[in-house]
PDB file of C-alpha atoms in Angstrom:
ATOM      1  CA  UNK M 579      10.266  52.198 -14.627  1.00 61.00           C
ATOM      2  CA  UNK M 580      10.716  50.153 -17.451  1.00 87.00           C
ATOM      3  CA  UNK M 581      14.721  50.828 -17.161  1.00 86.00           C
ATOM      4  CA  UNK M 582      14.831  49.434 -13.375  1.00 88.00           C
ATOM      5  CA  UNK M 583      13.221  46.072 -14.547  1.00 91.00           C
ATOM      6  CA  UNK M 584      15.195  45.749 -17.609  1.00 94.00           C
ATOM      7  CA  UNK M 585      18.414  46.591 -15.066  1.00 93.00           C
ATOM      8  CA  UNK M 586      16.844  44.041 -12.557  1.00 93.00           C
ATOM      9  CA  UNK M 587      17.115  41.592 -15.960  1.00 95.00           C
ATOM     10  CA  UNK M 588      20.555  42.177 -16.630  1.00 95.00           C
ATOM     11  CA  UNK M 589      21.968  41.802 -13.309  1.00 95.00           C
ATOM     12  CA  UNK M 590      20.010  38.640 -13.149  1.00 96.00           C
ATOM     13  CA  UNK M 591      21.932  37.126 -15.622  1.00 96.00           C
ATOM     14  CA  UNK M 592      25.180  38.570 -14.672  1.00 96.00           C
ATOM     15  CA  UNK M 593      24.477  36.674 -11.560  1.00 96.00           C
ATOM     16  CA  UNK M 594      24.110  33.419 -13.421  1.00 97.00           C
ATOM     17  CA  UNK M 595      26.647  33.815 -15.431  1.00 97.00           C
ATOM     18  CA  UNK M 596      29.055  34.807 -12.848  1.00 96.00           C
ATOM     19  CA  UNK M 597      28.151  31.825 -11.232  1.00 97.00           C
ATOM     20  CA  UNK M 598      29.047  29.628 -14.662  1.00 96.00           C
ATOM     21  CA  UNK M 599      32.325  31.786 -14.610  1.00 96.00           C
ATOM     22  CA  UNK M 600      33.462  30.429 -11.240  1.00 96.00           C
ATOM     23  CA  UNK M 601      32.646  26.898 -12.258  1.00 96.00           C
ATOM     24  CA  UNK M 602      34.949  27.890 -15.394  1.00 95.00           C
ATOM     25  CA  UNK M 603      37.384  29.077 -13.181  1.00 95.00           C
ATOM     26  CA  UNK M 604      37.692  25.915 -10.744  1.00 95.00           C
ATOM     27  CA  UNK M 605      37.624  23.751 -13.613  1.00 93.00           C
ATOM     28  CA  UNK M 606      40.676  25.840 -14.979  1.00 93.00           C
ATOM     29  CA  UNK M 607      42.324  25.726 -11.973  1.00 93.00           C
ATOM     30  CA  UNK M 608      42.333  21.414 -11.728  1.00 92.00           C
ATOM     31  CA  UNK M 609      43.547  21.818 -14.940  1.00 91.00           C
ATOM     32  CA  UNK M 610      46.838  23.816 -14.222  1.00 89.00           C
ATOM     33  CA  UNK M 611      47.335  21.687 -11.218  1.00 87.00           C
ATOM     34  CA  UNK M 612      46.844  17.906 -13.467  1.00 86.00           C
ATOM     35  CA  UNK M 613      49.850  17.069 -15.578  1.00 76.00           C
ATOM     36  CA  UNK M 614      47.596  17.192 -18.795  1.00 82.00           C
ATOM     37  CA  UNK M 615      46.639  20.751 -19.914  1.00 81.00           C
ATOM     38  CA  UNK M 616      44.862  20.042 -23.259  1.00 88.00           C
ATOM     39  CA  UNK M 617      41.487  20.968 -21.971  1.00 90.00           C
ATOM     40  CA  UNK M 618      42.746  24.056 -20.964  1.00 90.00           C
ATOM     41  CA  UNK M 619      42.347  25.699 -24.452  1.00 91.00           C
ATOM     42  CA  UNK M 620      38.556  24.804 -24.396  1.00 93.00           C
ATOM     43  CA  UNK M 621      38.043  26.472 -20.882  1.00 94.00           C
ATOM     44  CA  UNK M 622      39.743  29.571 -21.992  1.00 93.00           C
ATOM     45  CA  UNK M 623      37.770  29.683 -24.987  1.00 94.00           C
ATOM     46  CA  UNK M 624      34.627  29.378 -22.746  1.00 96.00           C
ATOM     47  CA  UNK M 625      35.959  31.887 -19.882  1.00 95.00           C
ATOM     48  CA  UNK M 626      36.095  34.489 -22.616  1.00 95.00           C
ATOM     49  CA  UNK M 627      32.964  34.179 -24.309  1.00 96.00           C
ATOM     50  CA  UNK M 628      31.767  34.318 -20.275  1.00 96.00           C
ATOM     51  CA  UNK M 629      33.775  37.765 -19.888  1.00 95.00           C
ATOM     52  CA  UNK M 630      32.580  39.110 -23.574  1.00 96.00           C
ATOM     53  CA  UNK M 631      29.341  38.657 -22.490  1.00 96.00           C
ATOM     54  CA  UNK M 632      29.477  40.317 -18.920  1.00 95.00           C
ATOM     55  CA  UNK M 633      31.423  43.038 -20.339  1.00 96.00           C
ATOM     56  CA  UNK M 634      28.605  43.851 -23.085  1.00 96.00           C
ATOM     57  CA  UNK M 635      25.964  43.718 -20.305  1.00 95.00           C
ATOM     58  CA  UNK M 636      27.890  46.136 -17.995  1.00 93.00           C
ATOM     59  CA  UNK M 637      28.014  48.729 -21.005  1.00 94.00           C
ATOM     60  CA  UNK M 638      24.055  48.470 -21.366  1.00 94.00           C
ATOM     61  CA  UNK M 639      23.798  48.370 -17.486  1.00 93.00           C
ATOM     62  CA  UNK M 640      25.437  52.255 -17.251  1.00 91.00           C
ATOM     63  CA  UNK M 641      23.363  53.161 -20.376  1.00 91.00           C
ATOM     64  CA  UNK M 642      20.038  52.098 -18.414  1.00 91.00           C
ATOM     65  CA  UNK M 643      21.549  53.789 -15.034  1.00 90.00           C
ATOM     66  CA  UNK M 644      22.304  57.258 -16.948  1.00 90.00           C
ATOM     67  CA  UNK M 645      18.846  56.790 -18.193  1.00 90.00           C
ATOM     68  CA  UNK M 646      17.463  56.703 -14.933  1.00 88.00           C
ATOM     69  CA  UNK M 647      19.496  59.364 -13.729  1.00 87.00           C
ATOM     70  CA  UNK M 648      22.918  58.194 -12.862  1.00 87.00           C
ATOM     71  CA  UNK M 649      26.140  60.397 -13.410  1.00 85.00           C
ATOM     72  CA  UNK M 650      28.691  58.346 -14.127  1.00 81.00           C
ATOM     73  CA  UNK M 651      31.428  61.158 -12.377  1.00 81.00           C
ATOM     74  CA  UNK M 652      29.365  60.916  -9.242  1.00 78.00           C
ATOM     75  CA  UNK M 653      31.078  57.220  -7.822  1.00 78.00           C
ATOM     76  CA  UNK M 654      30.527  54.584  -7.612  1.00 85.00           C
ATOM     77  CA  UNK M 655      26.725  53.503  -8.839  1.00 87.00           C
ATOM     78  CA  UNK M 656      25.867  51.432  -5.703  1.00 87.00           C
ATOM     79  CA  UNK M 657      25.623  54.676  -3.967  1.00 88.00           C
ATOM     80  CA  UNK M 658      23.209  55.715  -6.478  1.00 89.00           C
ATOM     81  CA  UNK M 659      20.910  52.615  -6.395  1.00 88.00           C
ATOM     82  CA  UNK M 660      20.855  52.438  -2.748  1.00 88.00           C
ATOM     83  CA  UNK M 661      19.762  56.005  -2.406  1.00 87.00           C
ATOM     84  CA  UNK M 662      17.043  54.946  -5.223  1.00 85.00           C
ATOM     85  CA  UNK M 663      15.076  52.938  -2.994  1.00 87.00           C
ATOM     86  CA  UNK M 664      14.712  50.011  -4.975  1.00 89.00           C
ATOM     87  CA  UNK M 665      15.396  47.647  -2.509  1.00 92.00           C
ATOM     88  CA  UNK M 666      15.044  44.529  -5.257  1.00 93.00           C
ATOM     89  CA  UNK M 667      17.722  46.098  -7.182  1.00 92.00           C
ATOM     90  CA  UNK M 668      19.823  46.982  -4.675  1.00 93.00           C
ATOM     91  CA  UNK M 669      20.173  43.513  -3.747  1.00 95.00           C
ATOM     92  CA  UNK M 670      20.686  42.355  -7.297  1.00 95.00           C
ATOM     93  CA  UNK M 671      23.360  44.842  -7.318  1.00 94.00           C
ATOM     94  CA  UNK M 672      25.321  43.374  -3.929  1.00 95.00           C
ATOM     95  CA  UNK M 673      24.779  39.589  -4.690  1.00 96.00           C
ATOM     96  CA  UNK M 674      26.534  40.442  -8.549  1.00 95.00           C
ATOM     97  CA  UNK M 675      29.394  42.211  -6.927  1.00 95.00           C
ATOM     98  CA  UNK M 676      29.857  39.400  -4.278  1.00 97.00           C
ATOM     99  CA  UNK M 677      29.982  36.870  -7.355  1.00 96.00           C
ATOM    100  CA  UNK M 678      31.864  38.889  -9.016  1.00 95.00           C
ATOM    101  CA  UNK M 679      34.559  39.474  -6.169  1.00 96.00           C
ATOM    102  CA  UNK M 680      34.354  35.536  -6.202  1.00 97.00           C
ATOM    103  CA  UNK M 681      35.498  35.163  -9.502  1.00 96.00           C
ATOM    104  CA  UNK M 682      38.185  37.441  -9.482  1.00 96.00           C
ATOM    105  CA  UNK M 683      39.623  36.109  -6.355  1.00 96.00           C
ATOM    106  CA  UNK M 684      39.599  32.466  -8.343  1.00 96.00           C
ATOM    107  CA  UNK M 685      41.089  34.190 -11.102  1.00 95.00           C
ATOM    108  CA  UNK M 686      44.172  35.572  -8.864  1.00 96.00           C
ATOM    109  CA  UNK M 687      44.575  32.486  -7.582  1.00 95.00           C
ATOM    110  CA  UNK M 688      44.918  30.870 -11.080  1.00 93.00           C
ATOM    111  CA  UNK M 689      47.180  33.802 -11.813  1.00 92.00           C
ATOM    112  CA  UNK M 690      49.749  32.774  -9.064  1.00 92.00           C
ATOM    113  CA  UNK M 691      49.515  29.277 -10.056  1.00 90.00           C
ATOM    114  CA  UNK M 692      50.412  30.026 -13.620  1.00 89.00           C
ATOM    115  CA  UNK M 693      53.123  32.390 -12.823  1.00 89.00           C
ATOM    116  CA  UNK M 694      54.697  29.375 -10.386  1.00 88.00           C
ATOM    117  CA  UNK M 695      54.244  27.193 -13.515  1.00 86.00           C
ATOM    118  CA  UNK M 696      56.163  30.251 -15.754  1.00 86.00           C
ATOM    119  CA  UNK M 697      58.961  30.026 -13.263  1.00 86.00           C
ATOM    120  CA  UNK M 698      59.210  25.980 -12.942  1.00 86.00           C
ATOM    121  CA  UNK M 699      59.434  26.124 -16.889  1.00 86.00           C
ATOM    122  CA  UNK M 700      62.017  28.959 -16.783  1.00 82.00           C
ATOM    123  CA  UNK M 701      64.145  26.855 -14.060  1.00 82.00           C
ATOM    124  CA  UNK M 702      63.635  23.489 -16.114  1.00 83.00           C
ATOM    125  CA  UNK M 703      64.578  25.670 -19.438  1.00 83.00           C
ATOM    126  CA  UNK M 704      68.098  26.550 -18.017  1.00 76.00           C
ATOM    127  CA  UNK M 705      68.637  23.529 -16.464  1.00 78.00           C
ATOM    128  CA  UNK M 706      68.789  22.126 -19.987  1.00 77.00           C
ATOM    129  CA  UNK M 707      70.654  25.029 -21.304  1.00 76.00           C
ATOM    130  CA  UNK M 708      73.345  24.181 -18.812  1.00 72.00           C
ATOM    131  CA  UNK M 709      72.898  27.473 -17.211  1.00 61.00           C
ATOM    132  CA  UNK M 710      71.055  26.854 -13.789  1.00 56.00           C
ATOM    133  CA  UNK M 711      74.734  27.855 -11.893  1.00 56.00           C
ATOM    134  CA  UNK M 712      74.276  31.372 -12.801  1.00 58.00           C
ATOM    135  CA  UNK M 713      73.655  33.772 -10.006  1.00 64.00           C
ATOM    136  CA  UNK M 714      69.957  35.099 -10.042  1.00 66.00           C
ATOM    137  CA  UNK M 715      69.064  38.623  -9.834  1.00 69.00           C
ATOM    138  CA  UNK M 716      65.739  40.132  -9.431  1.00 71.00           C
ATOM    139  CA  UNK M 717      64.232  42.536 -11.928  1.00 73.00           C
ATOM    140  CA  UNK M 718      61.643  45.468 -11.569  1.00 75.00           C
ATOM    141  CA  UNK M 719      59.179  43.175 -12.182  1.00 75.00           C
ATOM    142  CA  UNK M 720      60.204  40.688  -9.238  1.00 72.00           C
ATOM    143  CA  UNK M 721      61.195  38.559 -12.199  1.00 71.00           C
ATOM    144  CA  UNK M 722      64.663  36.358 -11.764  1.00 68.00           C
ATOM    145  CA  UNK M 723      67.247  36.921 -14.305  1.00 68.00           C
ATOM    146  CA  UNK M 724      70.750  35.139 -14.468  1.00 63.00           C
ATOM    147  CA  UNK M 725      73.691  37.342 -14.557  1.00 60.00           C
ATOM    148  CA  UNK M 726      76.823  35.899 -16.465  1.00 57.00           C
ATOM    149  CA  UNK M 727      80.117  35.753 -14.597  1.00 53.00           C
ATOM    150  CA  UNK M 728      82.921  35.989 -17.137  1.00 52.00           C
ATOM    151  CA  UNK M 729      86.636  36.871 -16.313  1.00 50.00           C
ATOM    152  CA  UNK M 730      88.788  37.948 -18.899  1.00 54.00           C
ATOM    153  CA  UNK M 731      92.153  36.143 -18.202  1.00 53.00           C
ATOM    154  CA  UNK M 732      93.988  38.039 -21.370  1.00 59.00           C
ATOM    155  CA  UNK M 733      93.088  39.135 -24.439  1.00 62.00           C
ATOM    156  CA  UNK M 734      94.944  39.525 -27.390  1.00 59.00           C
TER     157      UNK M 734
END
């Protein structure tokens, strides 16, 4: 059962590290929120080096549950360790989803604020332009664009 322990390993880490990736996160967010974003290059440099890492463990972490007898068309693999009996694991397994499910609700939440930031820039950008009179239309993508209003008086 030398796969199980070496799984128990991994998700072990990914637990730690998740944990490191939602201090990322929180730090990222206080960041967007401050008035100076400079650091902000640094903690995206260190979120994905976080997420390259994670990533590379999940790949060995299907490897090692094929090897133990997991098919990967069979759902999803909590099933599979649950019905294994390994209690130890199976725990692993839940506490690295929860942190995981953490971290990607931080994420969202960064998400929103930097698409509320997008917009604020795109309002402050045609403010200067001298076009912030222009009616606004939503796009496919719930995105606002401004639609021109020009009357052609006579041409010649």
């Amino acid at each position: 059962m030398a796969a199980i322990d070496e799984l128990k390993t991994l998700l072990s880490t990914d637990i730690r590290q998740l944990e490191t990736l939602a201090g990322v996160l929180s730090q990222e967010k206080e960041v967007l929120s401050s008035s100076d974003i400079k650091p902000l290059q640094g903690i995206t440099t260190e979120k994905n080096a976080i997420l390259g890492e994670i990533r590379e463990r999940a790949k060995q972490k299907i490897r090692l549950l094929v090897s133990i007898g997991y098919r990967p068309d069979a759902g999803e693999p909590s099933r599979f360790i649950r019905a294994s009996g390994e209690e130890d694991l199976y725990q692993l397994w839940k506490a690295a989803e929860q942190k995981l499910r953490t971290c990607q609700g931080l994420n969202q939440n960064n998400g929103r604020v930097v698409g509320h930031l997008q917009k604020r820039l795109n309002r402050l950008t045609d403010i200067f332009r001298g076009a912030s009179a222009q009616q606004k239309l939503y796009g496919a993508k719930g995105e606002q664009t401004g639609v021109a209003n020009r009357t052609i008086l006579a041409s010649a």
